[in-house]
Coordinates of C-alpha atoms in Angstrom, one line a residue:
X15 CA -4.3 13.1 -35.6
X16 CA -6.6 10.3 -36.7
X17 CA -9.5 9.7 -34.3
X18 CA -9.9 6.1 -34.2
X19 CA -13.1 6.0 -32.0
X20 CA -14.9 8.9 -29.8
X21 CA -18.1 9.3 -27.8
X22 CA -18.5 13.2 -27.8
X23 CA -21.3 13.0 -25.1
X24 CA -19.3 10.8 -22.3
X25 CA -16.3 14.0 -23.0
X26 CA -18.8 16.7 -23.3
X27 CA -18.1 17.9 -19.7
X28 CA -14.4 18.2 -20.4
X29 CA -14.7 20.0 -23.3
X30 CA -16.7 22.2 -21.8
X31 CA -14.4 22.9 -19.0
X32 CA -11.3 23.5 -21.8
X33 CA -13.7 26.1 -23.6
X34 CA -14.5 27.6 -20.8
X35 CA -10.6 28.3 -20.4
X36 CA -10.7 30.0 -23.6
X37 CA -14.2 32.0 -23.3
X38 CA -13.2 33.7 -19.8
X39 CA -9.5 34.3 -21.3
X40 CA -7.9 32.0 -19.1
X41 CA -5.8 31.1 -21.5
X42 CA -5.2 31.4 -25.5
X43 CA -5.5 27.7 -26.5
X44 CA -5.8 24.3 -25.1
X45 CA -5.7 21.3 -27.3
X46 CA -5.9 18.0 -25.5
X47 CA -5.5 14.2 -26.7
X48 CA -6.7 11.1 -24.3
X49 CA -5.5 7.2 -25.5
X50 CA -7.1 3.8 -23.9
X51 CA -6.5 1.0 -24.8
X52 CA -4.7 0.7 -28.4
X53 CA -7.2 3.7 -29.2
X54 CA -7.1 7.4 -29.6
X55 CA -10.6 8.2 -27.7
X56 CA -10.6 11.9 -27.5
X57 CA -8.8 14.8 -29.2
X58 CA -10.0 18.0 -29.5
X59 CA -8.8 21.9 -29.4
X60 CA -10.0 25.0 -28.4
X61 CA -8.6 29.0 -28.6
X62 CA -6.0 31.0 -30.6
X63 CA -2.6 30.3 -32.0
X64 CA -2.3 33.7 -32.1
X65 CA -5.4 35.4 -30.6
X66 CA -5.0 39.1 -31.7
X67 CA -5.1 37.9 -35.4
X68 CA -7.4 35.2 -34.6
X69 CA -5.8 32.0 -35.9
X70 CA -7.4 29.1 -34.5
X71 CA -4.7 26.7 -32.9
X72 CA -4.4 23.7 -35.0
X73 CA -3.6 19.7 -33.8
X74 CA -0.1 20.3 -35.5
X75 CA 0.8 23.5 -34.0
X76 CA 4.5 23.4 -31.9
X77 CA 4.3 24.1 -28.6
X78 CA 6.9 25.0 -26.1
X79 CA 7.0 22.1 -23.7
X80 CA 10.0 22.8 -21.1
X81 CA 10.2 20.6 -19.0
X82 CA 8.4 17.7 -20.2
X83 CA 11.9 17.4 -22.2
X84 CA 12.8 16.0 -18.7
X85 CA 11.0 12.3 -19.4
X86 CA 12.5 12.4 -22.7
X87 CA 16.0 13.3 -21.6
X88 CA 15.9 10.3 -18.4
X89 CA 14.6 8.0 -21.2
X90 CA 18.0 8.8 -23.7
X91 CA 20.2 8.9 -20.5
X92 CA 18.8 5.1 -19.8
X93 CA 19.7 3.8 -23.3
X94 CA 23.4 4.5 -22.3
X95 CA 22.5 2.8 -19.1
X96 CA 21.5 -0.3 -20.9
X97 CA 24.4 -0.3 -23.3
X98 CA 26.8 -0.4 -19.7
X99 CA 28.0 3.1 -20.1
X100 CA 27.3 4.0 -16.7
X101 CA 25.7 2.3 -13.3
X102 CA 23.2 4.8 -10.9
X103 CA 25.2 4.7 -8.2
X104 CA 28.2 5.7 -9.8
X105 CA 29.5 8.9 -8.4
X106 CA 29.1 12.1 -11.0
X107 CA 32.5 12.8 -10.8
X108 CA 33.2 9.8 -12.6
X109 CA 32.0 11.1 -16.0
X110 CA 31.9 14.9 -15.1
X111 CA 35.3 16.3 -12.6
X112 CA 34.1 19.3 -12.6
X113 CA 31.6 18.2 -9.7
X114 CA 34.7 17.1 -7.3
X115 CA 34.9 18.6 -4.3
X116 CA 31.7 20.2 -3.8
X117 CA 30.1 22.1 -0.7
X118 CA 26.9 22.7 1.0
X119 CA 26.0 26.4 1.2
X120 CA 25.3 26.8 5.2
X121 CA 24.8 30.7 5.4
X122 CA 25.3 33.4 2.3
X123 CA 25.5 37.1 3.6
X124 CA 24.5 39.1 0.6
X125 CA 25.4 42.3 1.8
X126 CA 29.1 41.0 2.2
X127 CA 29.0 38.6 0.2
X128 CA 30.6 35.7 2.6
X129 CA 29.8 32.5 2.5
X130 CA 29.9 29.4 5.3
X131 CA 30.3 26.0 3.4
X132 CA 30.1 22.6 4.5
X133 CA 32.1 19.4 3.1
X134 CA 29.8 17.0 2.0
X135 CA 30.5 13.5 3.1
X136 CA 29.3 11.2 -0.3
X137 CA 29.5 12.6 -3.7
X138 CA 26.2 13.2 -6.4
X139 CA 25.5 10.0 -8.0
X140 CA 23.6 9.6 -11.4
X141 CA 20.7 8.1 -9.6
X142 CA 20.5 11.5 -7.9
X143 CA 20.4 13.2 -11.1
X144 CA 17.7 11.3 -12.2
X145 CA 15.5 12.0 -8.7
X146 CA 16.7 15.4 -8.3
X147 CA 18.0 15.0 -5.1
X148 CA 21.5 16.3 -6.0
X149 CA 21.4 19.4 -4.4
X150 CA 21.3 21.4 -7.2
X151 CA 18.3 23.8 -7.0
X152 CA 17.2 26.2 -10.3
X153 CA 17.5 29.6 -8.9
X154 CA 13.6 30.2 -8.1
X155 CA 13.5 31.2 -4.6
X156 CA 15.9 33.5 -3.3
X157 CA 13.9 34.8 -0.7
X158 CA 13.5 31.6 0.9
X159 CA 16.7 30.0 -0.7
X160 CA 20.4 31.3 0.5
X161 CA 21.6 29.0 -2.4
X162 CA 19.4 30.9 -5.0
X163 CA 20.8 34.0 -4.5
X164 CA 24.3 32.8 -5.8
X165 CA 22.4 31.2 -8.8
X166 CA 20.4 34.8 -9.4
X167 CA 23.7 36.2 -9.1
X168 CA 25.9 33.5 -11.6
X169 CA 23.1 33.2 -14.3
X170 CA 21.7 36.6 -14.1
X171 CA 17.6 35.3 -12.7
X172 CA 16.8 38.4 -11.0
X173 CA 13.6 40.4 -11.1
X174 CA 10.1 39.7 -9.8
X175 CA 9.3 37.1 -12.2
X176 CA 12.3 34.7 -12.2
X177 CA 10.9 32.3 -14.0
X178 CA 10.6 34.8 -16.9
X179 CA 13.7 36.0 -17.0
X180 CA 15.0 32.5 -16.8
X181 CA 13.2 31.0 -19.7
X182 CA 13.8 34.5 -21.6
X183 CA 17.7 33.6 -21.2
X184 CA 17.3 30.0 -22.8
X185 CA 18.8 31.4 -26.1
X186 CA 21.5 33.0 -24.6
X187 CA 22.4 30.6 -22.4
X188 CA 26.3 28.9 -22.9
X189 CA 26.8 25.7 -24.5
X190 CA 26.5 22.2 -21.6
X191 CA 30.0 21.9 -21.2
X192 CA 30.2 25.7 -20.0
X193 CA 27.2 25.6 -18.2
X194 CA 28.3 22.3 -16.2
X195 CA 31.4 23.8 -15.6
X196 CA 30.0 27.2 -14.4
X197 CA 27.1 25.7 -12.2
X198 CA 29.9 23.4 -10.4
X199 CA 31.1 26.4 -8.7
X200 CA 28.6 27.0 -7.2
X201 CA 27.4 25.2 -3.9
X202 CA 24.9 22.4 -3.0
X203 CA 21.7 23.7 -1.3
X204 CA 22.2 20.2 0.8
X205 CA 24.2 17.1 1.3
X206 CA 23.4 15.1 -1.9
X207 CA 20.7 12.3 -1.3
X208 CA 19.1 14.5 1.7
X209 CA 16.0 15.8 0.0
X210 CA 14.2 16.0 -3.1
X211 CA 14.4 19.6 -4.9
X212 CA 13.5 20.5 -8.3
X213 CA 16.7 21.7 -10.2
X214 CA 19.3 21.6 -12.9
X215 CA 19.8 17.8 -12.7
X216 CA 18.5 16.9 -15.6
X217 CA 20.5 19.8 -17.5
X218 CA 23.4 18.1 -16.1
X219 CA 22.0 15.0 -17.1
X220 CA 21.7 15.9 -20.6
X221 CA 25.5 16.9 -20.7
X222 CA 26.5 13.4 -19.3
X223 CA 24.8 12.3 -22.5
X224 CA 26.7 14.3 -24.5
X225 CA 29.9 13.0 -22.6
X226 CA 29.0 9.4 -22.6
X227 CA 27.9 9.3 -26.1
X228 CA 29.8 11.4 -27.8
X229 CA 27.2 13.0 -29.5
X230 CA 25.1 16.6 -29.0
X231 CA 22.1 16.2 -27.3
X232 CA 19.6 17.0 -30.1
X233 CA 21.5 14.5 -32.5
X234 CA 21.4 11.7 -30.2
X235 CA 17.1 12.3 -29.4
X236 CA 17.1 12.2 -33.1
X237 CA 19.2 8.7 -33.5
X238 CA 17.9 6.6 -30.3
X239 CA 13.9 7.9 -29.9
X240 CA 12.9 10.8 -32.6
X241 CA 13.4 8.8 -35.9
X242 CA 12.5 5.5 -34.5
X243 CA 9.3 7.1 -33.4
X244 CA 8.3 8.7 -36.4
X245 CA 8.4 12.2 -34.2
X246 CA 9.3 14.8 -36.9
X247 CA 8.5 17.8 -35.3
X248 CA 10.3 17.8 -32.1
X249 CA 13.5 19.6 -31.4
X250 CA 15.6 22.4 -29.6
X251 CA 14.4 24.9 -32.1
X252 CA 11.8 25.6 -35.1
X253 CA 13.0 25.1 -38.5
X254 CA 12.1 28.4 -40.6
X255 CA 9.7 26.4 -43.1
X256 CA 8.0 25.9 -39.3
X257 CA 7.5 29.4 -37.8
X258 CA 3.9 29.5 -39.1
X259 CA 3.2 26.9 -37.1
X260 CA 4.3 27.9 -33.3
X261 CA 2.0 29.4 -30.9
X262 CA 2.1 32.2 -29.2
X263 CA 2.3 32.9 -25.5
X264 CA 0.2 34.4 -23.3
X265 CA 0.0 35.8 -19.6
X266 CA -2.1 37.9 -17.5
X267 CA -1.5 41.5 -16.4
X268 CA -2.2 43.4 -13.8
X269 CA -5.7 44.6 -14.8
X270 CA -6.3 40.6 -14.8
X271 CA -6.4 40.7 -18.7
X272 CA -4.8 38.1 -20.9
X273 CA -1.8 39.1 -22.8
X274 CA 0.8 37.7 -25.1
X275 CA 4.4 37.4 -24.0
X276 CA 6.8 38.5 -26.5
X277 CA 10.6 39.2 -27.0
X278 CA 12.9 35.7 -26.7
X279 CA 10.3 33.4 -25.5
X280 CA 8.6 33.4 -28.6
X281 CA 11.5 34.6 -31.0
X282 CA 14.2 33.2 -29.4
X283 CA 13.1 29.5 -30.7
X284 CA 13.5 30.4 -34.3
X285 CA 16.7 29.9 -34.7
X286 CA 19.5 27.1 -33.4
X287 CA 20.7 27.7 -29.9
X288 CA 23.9 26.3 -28.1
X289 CA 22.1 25.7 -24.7
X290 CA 20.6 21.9 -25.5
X291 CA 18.7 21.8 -22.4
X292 CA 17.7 18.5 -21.2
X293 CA 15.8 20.0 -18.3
X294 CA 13.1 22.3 -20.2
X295 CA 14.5 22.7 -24.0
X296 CA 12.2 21.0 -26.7
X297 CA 9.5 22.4 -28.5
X298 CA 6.9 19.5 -29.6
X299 CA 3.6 18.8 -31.1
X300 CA 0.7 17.2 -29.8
X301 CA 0.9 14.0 -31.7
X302 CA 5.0 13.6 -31.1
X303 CA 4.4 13.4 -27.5
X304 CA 1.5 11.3 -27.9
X305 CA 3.3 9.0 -30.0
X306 CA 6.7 9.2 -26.8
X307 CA 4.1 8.2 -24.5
X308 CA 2.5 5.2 -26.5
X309 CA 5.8 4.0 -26.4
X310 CA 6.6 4.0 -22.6
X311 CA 2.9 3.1 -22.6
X312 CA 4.2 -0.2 -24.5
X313 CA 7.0 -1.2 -22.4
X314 CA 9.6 1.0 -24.0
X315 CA 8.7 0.0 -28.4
X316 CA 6.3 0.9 -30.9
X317 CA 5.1 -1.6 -33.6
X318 CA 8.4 -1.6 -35.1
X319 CA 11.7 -0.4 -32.7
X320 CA 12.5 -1.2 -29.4
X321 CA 13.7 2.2 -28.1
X322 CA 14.4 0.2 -24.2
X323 CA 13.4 -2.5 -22.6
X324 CA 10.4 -3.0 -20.7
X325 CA 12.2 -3.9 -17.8
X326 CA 13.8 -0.5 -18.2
X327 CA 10.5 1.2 -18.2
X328 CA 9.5 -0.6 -15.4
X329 CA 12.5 0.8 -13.2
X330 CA 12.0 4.0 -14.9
X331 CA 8.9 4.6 -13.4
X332 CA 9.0 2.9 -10.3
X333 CA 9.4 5.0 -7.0
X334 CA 13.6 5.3 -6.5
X335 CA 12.9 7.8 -3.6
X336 CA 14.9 6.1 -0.2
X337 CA 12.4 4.1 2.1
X338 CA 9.7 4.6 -1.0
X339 CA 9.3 8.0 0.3
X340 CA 6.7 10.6 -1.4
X341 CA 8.5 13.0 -2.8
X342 CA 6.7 15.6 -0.3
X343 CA 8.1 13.7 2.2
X344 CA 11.6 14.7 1.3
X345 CA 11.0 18.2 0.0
X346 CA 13.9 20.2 0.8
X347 CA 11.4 23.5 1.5
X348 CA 8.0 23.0 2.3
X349 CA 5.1 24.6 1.6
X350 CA 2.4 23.4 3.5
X351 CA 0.2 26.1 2.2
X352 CA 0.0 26.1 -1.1
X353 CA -3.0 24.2 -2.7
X354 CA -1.4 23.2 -5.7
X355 CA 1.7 20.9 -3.5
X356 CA -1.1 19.5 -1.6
X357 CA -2.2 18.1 -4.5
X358 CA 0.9 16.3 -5.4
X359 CA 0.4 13.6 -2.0
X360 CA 0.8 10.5 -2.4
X361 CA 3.1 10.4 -5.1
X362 CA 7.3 9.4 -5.0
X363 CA 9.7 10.0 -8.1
X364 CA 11.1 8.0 -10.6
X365 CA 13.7 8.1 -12.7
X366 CA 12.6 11.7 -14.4
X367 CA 8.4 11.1 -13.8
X368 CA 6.3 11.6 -10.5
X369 CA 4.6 8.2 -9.4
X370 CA 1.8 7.2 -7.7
X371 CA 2.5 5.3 -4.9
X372 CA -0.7 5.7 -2.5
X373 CA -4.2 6.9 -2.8
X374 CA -4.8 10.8 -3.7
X375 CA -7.0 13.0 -4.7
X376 CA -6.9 11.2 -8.5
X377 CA -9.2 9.1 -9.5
X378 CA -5.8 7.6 -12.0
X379 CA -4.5 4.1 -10.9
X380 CA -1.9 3.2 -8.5
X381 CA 1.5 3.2 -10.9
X382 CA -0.2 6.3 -12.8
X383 CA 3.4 8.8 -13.9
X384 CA 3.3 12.0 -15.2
X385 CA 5.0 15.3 -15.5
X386 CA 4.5 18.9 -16.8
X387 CA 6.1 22.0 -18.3
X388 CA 6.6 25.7 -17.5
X389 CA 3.8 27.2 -20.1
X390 CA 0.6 24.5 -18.3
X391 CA 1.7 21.8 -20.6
X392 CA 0.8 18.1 -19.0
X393 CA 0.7 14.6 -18.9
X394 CA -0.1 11.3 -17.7
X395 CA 0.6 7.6 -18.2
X396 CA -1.5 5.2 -16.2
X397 CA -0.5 1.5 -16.6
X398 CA -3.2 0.0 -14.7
X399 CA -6.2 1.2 -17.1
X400 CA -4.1 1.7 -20.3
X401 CA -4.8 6.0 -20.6
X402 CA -2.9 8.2 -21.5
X403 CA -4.1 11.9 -21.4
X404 CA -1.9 14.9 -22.6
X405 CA -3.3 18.8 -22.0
X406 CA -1.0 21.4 -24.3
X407 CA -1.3 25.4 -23.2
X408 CA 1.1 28.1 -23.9
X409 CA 0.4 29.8 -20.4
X410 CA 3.3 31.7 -18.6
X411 CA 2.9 32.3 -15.0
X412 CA 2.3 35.6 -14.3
X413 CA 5.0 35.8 -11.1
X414 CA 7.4 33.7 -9.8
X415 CA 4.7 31.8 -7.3
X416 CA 4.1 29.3 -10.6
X417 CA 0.3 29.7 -10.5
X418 CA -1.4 28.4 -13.7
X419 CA -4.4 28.4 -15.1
X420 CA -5.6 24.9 -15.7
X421 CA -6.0 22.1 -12.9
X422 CA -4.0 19.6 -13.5
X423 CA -5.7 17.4 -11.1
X424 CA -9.3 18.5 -12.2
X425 CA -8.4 17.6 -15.6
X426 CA -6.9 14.4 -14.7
X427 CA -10.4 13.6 -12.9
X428 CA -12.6 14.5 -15.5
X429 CA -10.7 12.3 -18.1
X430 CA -11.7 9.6 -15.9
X431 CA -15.4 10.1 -15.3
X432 CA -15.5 10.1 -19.1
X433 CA -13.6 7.1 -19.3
X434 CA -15.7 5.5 -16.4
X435 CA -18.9 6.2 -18.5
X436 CA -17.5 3.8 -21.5
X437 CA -15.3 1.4 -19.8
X438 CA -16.6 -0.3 -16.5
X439 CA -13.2 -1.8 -16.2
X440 CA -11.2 1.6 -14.9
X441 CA -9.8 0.7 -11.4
X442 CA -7.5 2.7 -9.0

C-alpha cells in the first residue's frame, strides 16, 4: 500500500502498543492501516505470517476475515434493494418458503428430547435479517441457550470450544440452499423483531442474494463491488498461486503459550467450498478492505463506479433498531458482566454495521460504524472526521467466551490521540 503522508512520532504510541502484542506473544501478527481525509496516514505491520519459520507478515498477506464479510454481504443485498427486487419489510417467506410457519422454542428437555413451541404472531422480514433480530441465534451458548442446543445438535457445534469447531466445519458445511432449508427447521430463539441477537441472518441473507439474483454469492461480490473496486484478492477461498501468501493462525494454550491452529481453519481455505457464507466466509487483504471502506467512506463510489447510492449508505448505516434503541438495549441475553459488552454502549445497529448513536467510551464521532471478525480482525468508519482505521490479526479465541487479545476500544482511542496531534479539527 502506497503511504501518501505519515508522521511516525504522532503514531509512535500505537505502534508501540501493536508490538507489544507481538513481543509478549499476544498474538502472531498485527498489520494495521488508518485513512483521513483523502489520505492514507498510517500503515504499518508487526509479527509472523508464520512464526515457527519466521516469515514476517507482509501488507499483502490474506487474512481470514469472518465476519466482516457481514458489511460486504448487507452492502450486495442493498444493490438488489435499489434495483426494486425486494422492500425491508417484506416478509422472508416471500423470497425463501422454507421460513413459513415458524416457532419460538419455549422449553427444550435434552434428556427427552421434547420440545414446547410457540406460534409466532408476524413473520421474519428482510429488515430483520439485516438487524439480526430474526430470531435466528448461531449455536454459541447452549448452556445459557435452549435454542442452541438444537443448533449443536443439527450442525454438529459441540465441544468446549464451539466456536472452533464451528469455523473448523466452514468447508464442510452444505451448499445455501441446503443450509436455509435445514436451519428452517429449526425454531426461533424469540418472536422475530423482539430482541437483537447475533446469528445466521446474514447467512440467510446471502442466500436471498443468490435467489433474487440469480447468481452464487461469490460471482455476484465479483460483478456489483470486487471488480468495480479493483479488490483482487478477496474471495471464499485462496487461489493455489495464493497459498504463499495466507497467514497462519494462532491461539493460546493452556500453559498460556501462543500456538498455531491447524487442521481446516488453515487448510480448509485452499480449495473452493460450497458453503458461500455471507455471515463469516471471505478471506481479504488489508488494502481490499481498505479500498470497501473508502467506498462507503464516499457515499457508496470510488473515483470511477457508483457501487450504491449515497442515500443508500446513509440508511445503511443509520440506527434501524425500533424506538432508536442501542442494540444492548434489546440484547436477547445479557451479560452485564462482561467488560468487553460494556464496551459496546451507546451504540444501535444498522443495516449489517454497529452505530454510534450516543456518547461512549470512544473518542470516534457520533455516526462512527464498524464491525469485526472471529480471528481479532476490526474496523471503523467515522463520517464526522473522515478516518477510517482497520486492525488485521489471525487470533482464535481460546474457548468459547470470545476473549481476544487486542482492545478494540483501546485501539480505536489511540488512533485518535494520534489523529488529535495533527488535525485540531477531530470532533465527537
Amino acid at each position: 500500500m502506497k503511504i501518501k503522508q505519515i508522521n511516525p512520532a504522532a503514531f509512535k504510541k500505537l505502534s508501540l502498543e501493536f508490538q507489544t502484542y507481538i513481543d509478549d506473544n499476544i498474538t502472531g501478527c498485527v498489520l494495521c492501516a488508518i485513512y483521513h481525509r483523502d489520505k492514507l496516514v498510517y500503515c504499518n505491520k508487526f509479527g509472523w505470517k508464520d512464526k515457527e519459520n519466521q516469515i514476517p507478515i507482509a501488507f499483502d498477506d490474506i487474512f481470514r476475515i469472518y465476519s466482516m464479510t457481514k458489511p460486504i454481504t448487507c452492502l450486495a443485498a442493498l444493490i438488489l434493494h435499489e434495483q426494486g427486487k425486494f422492500e425491508l419489510d417484506d416478509p422472508l417467506e416471500k423470497y425463501l418458503p422454507e421460513f413459513k410457519n415458524l416457532k419460538v422454542l419455549k422449553s427444550y428437555d435434552d434428556k427427552t428430547g421434547e420440545t414446547e413451541l410457540e406460534e409466532i404472531k408476524n413473520p421474519i422480514t428482510i429488515r430483520q435479517l439485516f438487524t439480526h433480530t430474526s430470531g435466528l441465534s448461531y449455536g454459541d451458548d447452549p448452556d445459557e441457550l435452549p435454542v442452541d442446543k438444537l443448533y449443536g445438535e443439527k450442525f454438529g457445534f459441540t465441544g468446549e470450544n464451539r466456536l472452533k469447531t464451528k469455523l473448523d466445519m466452514f468447508p464442510m458445511m452444505p451448499p445455501l440452499d441446503e443450509f436455509s432449508k435445514c436451519l428452517a427447521t429449526l425454531p426461533l430463539a424469540f418472536a422475530p423483531g423482539k430482541h437483537w441477537w447475533y446469528a445466521f441472518s446474514h447467512e440467510i441473507l446471502g442466500f436471498l442474494i443468490e435467489v433474487l439474483s440469480g447468481k452464487k454469492l461469490d460471482i455476484f461480490f465479483k460483478e456489483h463491488i470486487f471488480d468495480k473496486l479493483g479488490i483482487n484478492d478477496t474471495d471464499f477461498y485462496v487461489p493455489k498461486e495464493k497459498w504463499t501468501r495466507l497467514t497462519k493462525v494462532y491461539t493460546k494454550n493452556q500453559d498460556d503459550k501462543l500456538i498455531e491452529v491447524k487442521g481446516a481453519i488453515y487448510e480448509g481455505f485452499k480449495h473452493r467450498i460450497p458453503y458461500l457464507s455471507g455471515g463469516g466466509g471471505l478471506l481479504s487483504t488489508l488494502e481490499d478492505y481498505m479500498k470497501f471502506c473508502i467506498m462507503m467512506l464516499n457515499g457508496g463510489r470510488n473515483k470511477d463506479n457508483l457501487i450504491v447510492s449515497k442515500e443508500t449508505i446513509e440508511m445503511m448505516t443509520s440506527n434501524q433498531l425500533p424506538n432508536n434503541n442501542t442494540f444492548l438495549d434489546m440484547q436477547y441475553m445479557k451479560y452485564e458482566d462482561n467488560e468487553a459488552i460494556k464496551r459496546n454502549e451507546g451504540y444501535g445497529f444498522g443495516l449489517g454495521v454497529h452505530v454510534k448513536i450516543a456518547e461512549n467510551m470512544s473518542r470516534s464521532g457520533i455516526g462512527d460504524y464498524s464491525w469485526g471478525g472471529a480471528f481479532n480482525t476490526f474496523f471503523n468508519i467515522d463520517p464526522t472526521n473522515q478516518v477510517i482505521s482497520i486492525v488485521l490479526t489471525q487470533y482464535c479465541p481460546e474457548n468459547s467466551d470470545w476473549i481476544f487479545p487486542i482492545d478494540y476500544l483501546r485501539i480505536n482511542n489511540l488512533v485518535y490521540e494520534a489523529l488529535e496531534k495533527t488535525d485540531n479539527k477531530i470532533r465527537k
